[in-house]
Coordinates of C-alpha atoms and ligand atoms in Angstrom, one line a residue:
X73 CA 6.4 -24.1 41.1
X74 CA 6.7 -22.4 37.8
X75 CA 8.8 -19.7 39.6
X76 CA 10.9 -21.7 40.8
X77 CA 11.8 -23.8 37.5
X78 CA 12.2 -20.7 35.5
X79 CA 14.8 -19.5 38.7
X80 CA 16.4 -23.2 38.1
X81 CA 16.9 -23.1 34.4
X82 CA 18.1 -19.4 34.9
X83 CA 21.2 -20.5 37.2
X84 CA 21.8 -23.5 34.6
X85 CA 22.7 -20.6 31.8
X86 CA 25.6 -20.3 30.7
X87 CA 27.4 -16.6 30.5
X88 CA 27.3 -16.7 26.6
X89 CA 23.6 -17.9 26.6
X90 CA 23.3 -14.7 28.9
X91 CA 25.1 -12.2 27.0
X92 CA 22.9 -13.5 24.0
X93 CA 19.7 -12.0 25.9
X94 CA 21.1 -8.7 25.9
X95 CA 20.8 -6.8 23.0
X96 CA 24.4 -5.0 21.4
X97 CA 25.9 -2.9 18.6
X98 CA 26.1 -4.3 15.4
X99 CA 29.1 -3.6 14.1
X100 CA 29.8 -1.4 11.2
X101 CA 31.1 -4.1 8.6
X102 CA 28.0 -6.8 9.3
X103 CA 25.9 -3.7 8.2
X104 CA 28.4 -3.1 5.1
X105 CA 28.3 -6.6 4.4
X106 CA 24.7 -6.9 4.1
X107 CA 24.1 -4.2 2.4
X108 CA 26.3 -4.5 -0.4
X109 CA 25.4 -8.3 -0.6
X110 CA 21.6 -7.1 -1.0
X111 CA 22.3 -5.1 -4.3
X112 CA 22.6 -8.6 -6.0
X113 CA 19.3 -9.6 -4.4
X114 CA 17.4 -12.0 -6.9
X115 CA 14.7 -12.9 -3.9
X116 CA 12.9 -9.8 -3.8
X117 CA 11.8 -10.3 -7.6
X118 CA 11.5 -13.7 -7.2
X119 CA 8.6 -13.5 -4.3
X120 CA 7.0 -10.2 -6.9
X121 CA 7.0 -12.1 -10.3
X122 CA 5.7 -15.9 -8.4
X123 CA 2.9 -14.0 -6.4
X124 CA 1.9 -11.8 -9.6
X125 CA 2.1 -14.8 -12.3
X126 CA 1.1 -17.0 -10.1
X127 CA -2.1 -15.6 -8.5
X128 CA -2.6 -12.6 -10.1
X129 CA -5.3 -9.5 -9.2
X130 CA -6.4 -10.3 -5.9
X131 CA -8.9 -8.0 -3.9
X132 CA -9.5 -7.9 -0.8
X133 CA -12.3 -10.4 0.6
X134 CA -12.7 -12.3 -2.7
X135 CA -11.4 -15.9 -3.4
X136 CA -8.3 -14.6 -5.2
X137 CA -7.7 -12.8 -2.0
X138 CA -7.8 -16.7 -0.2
X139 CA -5.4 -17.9 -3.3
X140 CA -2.7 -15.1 -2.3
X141 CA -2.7 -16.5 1.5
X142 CA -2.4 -20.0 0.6
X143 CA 0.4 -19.1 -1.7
X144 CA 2.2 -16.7 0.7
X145 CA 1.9 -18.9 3.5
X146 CA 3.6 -21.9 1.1
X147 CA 6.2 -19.5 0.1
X148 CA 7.6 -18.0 3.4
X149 CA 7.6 -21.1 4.9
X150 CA 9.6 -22.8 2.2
X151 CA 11.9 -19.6 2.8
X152 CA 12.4 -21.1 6.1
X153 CA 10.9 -18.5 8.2
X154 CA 9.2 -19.1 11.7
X155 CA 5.7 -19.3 13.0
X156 CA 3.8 -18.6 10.0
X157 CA 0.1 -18.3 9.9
X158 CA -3.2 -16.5 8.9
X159 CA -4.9 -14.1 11.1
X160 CA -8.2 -14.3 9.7
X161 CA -11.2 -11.0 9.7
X162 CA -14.0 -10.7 8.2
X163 CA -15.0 -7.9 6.1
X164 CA -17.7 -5.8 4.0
X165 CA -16.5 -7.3 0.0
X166 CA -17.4 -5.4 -2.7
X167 CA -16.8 -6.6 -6.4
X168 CA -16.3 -4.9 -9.5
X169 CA -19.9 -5.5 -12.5
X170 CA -19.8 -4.1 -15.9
X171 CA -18.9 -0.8 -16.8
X172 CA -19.3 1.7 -20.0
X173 CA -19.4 5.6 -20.5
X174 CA -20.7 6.5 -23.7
X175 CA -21.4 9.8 -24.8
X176 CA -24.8 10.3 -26.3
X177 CA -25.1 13.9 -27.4
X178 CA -23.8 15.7 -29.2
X179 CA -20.7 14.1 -30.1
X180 CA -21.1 10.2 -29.7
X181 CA -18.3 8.1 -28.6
X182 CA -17.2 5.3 -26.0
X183 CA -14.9 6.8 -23.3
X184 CA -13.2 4.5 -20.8
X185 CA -14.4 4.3 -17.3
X186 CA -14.0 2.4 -14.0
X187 CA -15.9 2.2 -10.9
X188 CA -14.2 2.7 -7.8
X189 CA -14.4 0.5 -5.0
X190 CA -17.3 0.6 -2.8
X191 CA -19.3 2.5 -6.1
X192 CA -22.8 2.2 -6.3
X193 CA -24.8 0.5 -9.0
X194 CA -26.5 2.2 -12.1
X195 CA -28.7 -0.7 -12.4
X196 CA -28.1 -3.2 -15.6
X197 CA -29.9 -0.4 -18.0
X198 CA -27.8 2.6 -16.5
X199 CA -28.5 6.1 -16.9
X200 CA -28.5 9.0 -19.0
X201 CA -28.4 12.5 -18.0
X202 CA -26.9 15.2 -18.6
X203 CA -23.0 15.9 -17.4
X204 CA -22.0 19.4 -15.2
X205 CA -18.0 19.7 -15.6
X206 CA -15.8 21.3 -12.8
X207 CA -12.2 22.1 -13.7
X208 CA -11.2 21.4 -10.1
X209 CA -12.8 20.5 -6.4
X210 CA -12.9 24.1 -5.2
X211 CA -15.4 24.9 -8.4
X212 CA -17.6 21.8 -7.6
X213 CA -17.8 23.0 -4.2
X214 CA -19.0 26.7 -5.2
X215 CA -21.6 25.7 -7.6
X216 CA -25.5 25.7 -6.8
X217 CA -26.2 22.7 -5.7
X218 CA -29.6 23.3 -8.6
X219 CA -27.3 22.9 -10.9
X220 CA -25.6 19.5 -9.2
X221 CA -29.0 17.3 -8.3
X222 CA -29.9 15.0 -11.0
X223 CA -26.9 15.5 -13.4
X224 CA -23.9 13.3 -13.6
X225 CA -21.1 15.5 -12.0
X226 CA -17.6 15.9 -13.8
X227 CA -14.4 16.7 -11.7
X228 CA -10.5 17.6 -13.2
X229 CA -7.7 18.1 -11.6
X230 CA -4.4 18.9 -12.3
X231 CA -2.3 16.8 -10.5
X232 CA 1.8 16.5 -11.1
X233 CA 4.1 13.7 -11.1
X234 CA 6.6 14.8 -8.1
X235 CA 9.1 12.6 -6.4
X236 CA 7.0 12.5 -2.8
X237 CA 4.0 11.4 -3.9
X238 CA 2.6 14.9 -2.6
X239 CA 0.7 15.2 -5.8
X240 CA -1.6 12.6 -4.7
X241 CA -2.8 14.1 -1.6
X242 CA -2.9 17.4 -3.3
X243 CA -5.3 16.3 -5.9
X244 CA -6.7 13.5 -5.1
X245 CA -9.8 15.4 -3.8
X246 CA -11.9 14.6 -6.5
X247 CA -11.7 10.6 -5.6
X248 CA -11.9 11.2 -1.6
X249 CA -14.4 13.6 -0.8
X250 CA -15.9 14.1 -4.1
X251 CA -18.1 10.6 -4.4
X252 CA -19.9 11.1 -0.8
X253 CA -20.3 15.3 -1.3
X254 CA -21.8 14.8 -4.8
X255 CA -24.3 12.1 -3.2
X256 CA -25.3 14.4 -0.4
X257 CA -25.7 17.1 -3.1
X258 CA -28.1 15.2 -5.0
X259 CA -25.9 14.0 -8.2
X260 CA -27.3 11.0 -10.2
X261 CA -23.5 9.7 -10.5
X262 CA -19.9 11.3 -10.6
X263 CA -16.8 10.5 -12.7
X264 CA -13.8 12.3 -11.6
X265 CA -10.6 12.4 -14.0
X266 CA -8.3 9.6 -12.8
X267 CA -5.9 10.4 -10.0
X268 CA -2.9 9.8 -12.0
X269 CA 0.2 11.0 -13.9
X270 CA 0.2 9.4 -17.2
X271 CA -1.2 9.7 -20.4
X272 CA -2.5 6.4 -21.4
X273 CA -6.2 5.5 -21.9
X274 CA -6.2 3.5 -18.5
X275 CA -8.4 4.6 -15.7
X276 CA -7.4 4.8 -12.5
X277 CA -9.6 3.0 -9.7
X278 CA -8.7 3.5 -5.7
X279 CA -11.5 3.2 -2.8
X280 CA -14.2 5.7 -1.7
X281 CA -16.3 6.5 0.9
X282 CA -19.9 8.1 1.1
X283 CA -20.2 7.9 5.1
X284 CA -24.1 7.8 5.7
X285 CA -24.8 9.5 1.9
X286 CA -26.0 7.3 -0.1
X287 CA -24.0 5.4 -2.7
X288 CA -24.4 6.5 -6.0
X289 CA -22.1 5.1 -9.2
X290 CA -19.1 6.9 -8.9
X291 CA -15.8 6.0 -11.3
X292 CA -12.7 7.7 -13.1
X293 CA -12.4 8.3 -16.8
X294 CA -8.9 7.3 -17.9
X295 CA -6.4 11.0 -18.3
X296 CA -7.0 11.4 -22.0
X297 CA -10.8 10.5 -22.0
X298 CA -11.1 13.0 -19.3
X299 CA -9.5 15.7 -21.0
X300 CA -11.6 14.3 -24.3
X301 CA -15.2 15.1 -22.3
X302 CA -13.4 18.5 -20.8
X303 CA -13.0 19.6 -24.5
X304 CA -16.3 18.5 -25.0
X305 CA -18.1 20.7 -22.5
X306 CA -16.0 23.7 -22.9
X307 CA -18.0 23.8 -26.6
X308 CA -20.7 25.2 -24.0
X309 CA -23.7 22.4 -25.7
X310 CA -25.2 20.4 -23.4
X311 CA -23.2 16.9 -22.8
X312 CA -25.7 13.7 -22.1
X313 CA -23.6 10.9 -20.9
X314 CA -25.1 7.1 -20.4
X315 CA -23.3 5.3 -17.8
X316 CA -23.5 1.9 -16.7
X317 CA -21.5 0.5 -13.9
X318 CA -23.0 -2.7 -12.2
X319 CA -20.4 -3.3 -9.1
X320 CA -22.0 -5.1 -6.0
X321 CA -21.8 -5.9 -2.4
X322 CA -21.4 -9.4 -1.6
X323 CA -21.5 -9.4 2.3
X324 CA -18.9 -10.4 5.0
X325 CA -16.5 -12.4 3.7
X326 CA -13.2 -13.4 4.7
X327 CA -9.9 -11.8 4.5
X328 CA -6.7 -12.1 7.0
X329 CA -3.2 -11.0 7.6
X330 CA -0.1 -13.3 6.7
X331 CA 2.4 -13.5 9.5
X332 CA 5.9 -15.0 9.4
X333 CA 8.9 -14.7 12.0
X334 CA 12.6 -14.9 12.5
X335 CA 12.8 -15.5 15.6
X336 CA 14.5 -13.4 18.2
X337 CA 17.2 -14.4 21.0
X338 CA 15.0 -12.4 23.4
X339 CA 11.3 -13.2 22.7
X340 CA 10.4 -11.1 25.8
X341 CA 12.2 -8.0 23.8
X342 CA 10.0 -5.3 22.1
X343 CA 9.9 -6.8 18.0
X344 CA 10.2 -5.0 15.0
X345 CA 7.7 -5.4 12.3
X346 CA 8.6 -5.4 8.7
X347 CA 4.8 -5.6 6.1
X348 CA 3.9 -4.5 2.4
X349 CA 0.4 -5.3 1.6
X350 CA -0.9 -8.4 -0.2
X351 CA -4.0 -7.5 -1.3
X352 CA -4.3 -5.6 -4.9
X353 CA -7.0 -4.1 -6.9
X354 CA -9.0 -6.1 -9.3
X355 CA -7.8 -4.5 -12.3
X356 CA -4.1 -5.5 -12.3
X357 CA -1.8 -8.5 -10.9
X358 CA -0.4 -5.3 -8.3
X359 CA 3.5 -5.7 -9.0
X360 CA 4.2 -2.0 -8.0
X361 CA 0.8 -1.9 -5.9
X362 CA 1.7 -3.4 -3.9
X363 CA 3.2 -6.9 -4.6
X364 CA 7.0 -5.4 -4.9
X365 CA 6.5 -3.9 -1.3
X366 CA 6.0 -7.8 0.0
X367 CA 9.2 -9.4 -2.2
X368 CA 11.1 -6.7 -0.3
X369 CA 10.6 -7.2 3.4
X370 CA 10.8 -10.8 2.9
X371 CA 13.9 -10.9 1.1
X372 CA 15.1 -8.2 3.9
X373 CA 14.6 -10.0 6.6
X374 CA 15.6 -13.4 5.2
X375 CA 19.1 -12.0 4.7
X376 CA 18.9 -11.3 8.3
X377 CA 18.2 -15.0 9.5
X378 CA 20.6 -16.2 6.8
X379 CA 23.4 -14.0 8.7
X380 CA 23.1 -15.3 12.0
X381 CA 19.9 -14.5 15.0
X382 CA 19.0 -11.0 15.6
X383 CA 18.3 -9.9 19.1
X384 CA 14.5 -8.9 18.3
X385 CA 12.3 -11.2 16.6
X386 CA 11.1 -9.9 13.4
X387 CA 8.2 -10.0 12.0
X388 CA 7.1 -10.3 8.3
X389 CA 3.2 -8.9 8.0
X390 CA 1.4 -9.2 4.4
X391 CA -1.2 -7.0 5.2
X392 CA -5.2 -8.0 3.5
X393 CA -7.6 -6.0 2.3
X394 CA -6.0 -2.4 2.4
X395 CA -7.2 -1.2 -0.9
X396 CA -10.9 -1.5 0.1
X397 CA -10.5 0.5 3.5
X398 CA -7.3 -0.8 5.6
X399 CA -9.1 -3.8 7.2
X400 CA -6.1 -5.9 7.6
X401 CA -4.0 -2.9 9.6
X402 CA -6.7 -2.8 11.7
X403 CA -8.0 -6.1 12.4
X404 CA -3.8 -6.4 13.5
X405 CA -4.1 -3.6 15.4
X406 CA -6.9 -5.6 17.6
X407 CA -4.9 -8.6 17.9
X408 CA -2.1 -7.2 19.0
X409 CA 0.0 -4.1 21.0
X410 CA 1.6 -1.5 19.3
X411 CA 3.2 -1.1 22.3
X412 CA 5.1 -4.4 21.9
X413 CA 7.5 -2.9 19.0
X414 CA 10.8 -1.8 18.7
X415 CA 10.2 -0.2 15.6
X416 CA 7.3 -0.7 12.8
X417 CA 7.7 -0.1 8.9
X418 CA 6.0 -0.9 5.9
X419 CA 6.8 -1.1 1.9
X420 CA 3.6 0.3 -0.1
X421 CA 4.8 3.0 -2.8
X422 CA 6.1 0.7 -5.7
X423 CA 9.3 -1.0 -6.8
X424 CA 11.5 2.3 -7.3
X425 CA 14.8 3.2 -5.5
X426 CA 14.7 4.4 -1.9
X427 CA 15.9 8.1 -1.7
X428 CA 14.9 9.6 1.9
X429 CA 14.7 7.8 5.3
X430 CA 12.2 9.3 8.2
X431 CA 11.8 8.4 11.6
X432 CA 9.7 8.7 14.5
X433 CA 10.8 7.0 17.5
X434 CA 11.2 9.7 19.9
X435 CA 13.6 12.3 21.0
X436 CA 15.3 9.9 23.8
X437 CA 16.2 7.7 20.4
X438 CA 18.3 10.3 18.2
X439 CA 21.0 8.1 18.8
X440 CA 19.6 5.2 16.7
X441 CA 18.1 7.5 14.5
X442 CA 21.3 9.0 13.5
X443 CA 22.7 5.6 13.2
X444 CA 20.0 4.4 11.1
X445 CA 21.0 7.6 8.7
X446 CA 24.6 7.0 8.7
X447 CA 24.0 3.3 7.4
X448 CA 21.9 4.6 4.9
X449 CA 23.9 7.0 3.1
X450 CA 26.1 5.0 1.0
X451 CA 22.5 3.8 -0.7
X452 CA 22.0 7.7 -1.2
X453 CA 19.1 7.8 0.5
X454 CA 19.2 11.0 2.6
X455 CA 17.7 12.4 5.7
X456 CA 14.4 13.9 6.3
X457 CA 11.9 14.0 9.6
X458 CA 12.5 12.8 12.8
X459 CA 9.1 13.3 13.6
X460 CA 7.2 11.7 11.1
X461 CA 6.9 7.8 9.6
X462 CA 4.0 6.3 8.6
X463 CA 1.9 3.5 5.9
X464 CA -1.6 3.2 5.3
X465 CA -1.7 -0.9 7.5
X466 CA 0.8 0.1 10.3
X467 CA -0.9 3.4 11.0
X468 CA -3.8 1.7 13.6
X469 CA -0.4 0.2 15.3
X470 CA 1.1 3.3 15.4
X471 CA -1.9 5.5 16.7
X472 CA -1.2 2.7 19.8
X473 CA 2.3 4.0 20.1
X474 CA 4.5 1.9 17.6
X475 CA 7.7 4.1 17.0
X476 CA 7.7 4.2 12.9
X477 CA 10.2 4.7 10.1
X478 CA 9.9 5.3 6.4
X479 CA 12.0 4.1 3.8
X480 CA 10.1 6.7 0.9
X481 CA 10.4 5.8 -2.4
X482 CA 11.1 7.3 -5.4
X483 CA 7.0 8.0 -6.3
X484 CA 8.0 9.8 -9.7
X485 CA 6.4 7.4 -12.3
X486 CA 4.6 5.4 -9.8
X487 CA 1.0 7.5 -10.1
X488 CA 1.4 6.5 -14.0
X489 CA 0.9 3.0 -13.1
X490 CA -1.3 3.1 -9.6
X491 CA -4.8 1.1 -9.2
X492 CA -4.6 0.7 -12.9
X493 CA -4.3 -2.7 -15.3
X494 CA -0.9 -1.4 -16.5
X495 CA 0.7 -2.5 -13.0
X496 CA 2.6 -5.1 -14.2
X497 CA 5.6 -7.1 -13.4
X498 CA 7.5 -5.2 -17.2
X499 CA 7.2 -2.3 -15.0
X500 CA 10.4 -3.1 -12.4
X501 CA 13.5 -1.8 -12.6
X502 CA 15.7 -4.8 -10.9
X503 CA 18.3 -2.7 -10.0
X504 CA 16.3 -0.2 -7.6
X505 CA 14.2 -3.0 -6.4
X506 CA 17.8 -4.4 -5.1
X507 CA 18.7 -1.2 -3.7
X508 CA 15.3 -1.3 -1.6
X509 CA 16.3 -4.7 -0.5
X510 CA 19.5 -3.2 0.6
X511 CA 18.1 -0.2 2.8
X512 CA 15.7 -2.8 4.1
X513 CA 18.3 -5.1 5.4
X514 CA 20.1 -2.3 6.4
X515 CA 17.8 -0.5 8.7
X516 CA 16.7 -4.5 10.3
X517 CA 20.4 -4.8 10.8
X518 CA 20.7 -1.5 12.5
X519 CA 17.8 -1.9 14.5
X520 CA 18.1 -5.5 15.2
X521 CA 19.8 -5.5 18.5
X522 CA 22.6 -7.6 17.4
X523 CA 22.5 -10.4 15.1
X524 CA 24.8 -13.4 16.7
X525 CA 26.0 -16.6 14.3
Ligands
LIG190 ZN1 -0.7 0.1 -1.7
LIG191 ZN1 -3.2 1.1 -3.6

């Protein structure tokens, strides 16, 4: 019977509601005309300063977390934009206690500390021992581990500000591995030097992981503190620290992913997926981390239901809870079929101008790769991999088989600001923020099968 209405209501179409099911070029001068029109976007710092003013830090699984989805959800569907809704998880919320770093012997004086996320607890008294510096991870690793077990451990770096981001991979050791490796090697706690470019007494935090080691109170000392207690040690007298960082675990709690759509002419046609994350860290309201990212996809694809109805439906995804361990990329990644996408992209590396676009959607789509390049050009964003796209939320949807792309951002200043209270709205730079809105709309234009008035 069903078969038999659908085969009913197919005949009744008429040839223009059929050609509207088939997906076609977009022509040359709708892409011009929305990117151009983009670089006066107001939207995209609209959506950033209302959800940073407005709601503020928001970490995943906590009750700001729940103010940020209520707000978002009132937002995009004021913007006018389809089916919007809450995916809900739950998920293991930690939350930040005191914290204090103060330098007994044998030059007293305060330096400033933070715990990372998923840090243990020094108890409310917290603890005094002695510190063992390390200039970098390789020199941690070759020490006795005698000389480790009982002490608070001490890790530099020297990581560079570089347009990539590259730095942070590079050196950002310390922060990854050096928390659960310190634990299994017997450390009392470890402070690393913060995984960052600037110069300002602001400590960088970022999230951890100690696998099945024990948690033990692990933070970052701001750059300048960090070089203050490396000066320190290098006198070669014995340096006692007394820490106290209270964080806790607070249980499953909920978190969830906000969805919004413009809706497609074909619903059965594979989507593409446009997301930023919503959660931040505690520490900061999250303009460049990652508030920005979210004013940008949504102003993208508004401009694309503004112009008419694109072929694919797109859809909007504020990611939770991907500080604290990517929860929200992967509880979508259960819900849903990477496998159902067109194309999947994500906004996470600040508020700075686009200046390289890479893909990954296969060798049988160089065409629409090149294509995607050529639109791109005039925003000077060149061309690098067709082999490799990626963000932290879309990469469970993408180990399913979601073809990816990257619009990379300029990352030069953006590892002064990252996971640290001096992420704030003063930070953007309206003009590149509207030239990310612009390479945005671009790329949905170009991949959008066709947008019809
Ligand atoms: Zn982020
Ligand atoms: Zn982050």
């Amino acid at each position: 019977m069903t078969k038999l209405l659908s085969r009913t209501a197919l005949l009744a179409l008429t040839p223009a509601l059929i050609a509207a099911a088939q997906p076609s070029e977009v022509p040359a001068e709708q892409i011009a005309e929305l990117r151009t029109a983009a670089l006066d976007d107001t939207l995209a710092y609209d959506i950033t300063e209302g959800l940073t003013t407005e709601v503020g830090p928001r970490l995943g699984g906590t009750e700001a977390e729940a103010r940020a989805r209520a707000w978002s959800v009132k937002r995009l569907e004021a913007l006018g934009f389809a089916n919007v809704r809450v995916e809900e998880f739950q998920m293991p919320t930690w939350v930040r206690g005191e914290e204090k770093a103060h330098v007994i012997a044998p030059f007293p004086q305060e330096l400033i500390v933070t715990a990372f996320g998923q840090s243990g607890s020094t108890g409310p008294d917290g603890l005094t021992a002695e510190v063992v510096g390390y200039d970098d991870y390789a020199a941690f690793l070759a020490a006795p581990t005698a000389d480790i077990a009982g002490k608070i451990v001490f890790i530099s770096h020297a990581m560079p500000a570089n347009q990539d981001g590259s730095g942070y991979s590079a050196y950002g050791t310390p922060r990854f591995q050096g928390p659960r490796v310190a634990s299994e090697r017997g450390a009392a706690a470890i402070i690393v030097k913060s995984i960052g470019t600037d110069s300002d007494r602001m400590p960088h935090t970022g999230s951890i992981s100690f696998g099945d080691a024990t948690p033990i109170p692990a933070g970052a000392l701001s750059v300048p503190d960090a070089e203050q207690l490396q000066r320190m040690l290098k006198r070669g007298r014995p340096v006692t620290l007394h820490l106290l960082m209270t964080p806790r675990q607070i249980g499953e709690q909920t978190s969830g992913n906000v969805i919004a759509e413009v809706p497609g002419r074909n619903s059965d046609a594979k989507k593409l997926l446009v997301s930023c994350h919503l959660d931040s860290w505690d520490n900061s309201p999250g303009v460049f981390d990652d508030g920005a990212g979210c004013g940008i996809v949504a102003a993208a694809a508004k401009r694309i239901m503004d112009a008419g109805r694109p072929y694919r439906t797109i859809e909007i995804v504020w990611f939770g809870a991907e500080e604290v361990g990517i929860h929200g990329g992967a509880a979508f990644a259960e819900r849903h079929d990477g496998n159902d996408y067109h194309a999947v992209a994500e906004s996470d590396f600040g508020a700075d101008r686009v200046w390289q676009v890479t893909t990954n959607l296969g060798a049988e789509r160089k065409a629409e790769a090149d294509a995607l390049r050529l639109a791109l050009y005039p925003l000077s964003i060149v061309s690098g991999s067709y082999e490799q796209a990626g963000g932290a939320d879309i990469g469970p949807l993408m180990r399913e088989g979601a073809p990816g792309i990257s619009l990379r951002q300029d990352g030069s200043r953006y590892f002064d600001l990252h996971h640290t209270p001096n992420d704030t709205l003063d930070k953007i730079d309206k003009q590149q923020l509207q030239q990310n809105v612009a390479a945005w709309v671009t790329m949905l234009a170009v991949m959008s099968g066709g947008i019809e008035k």
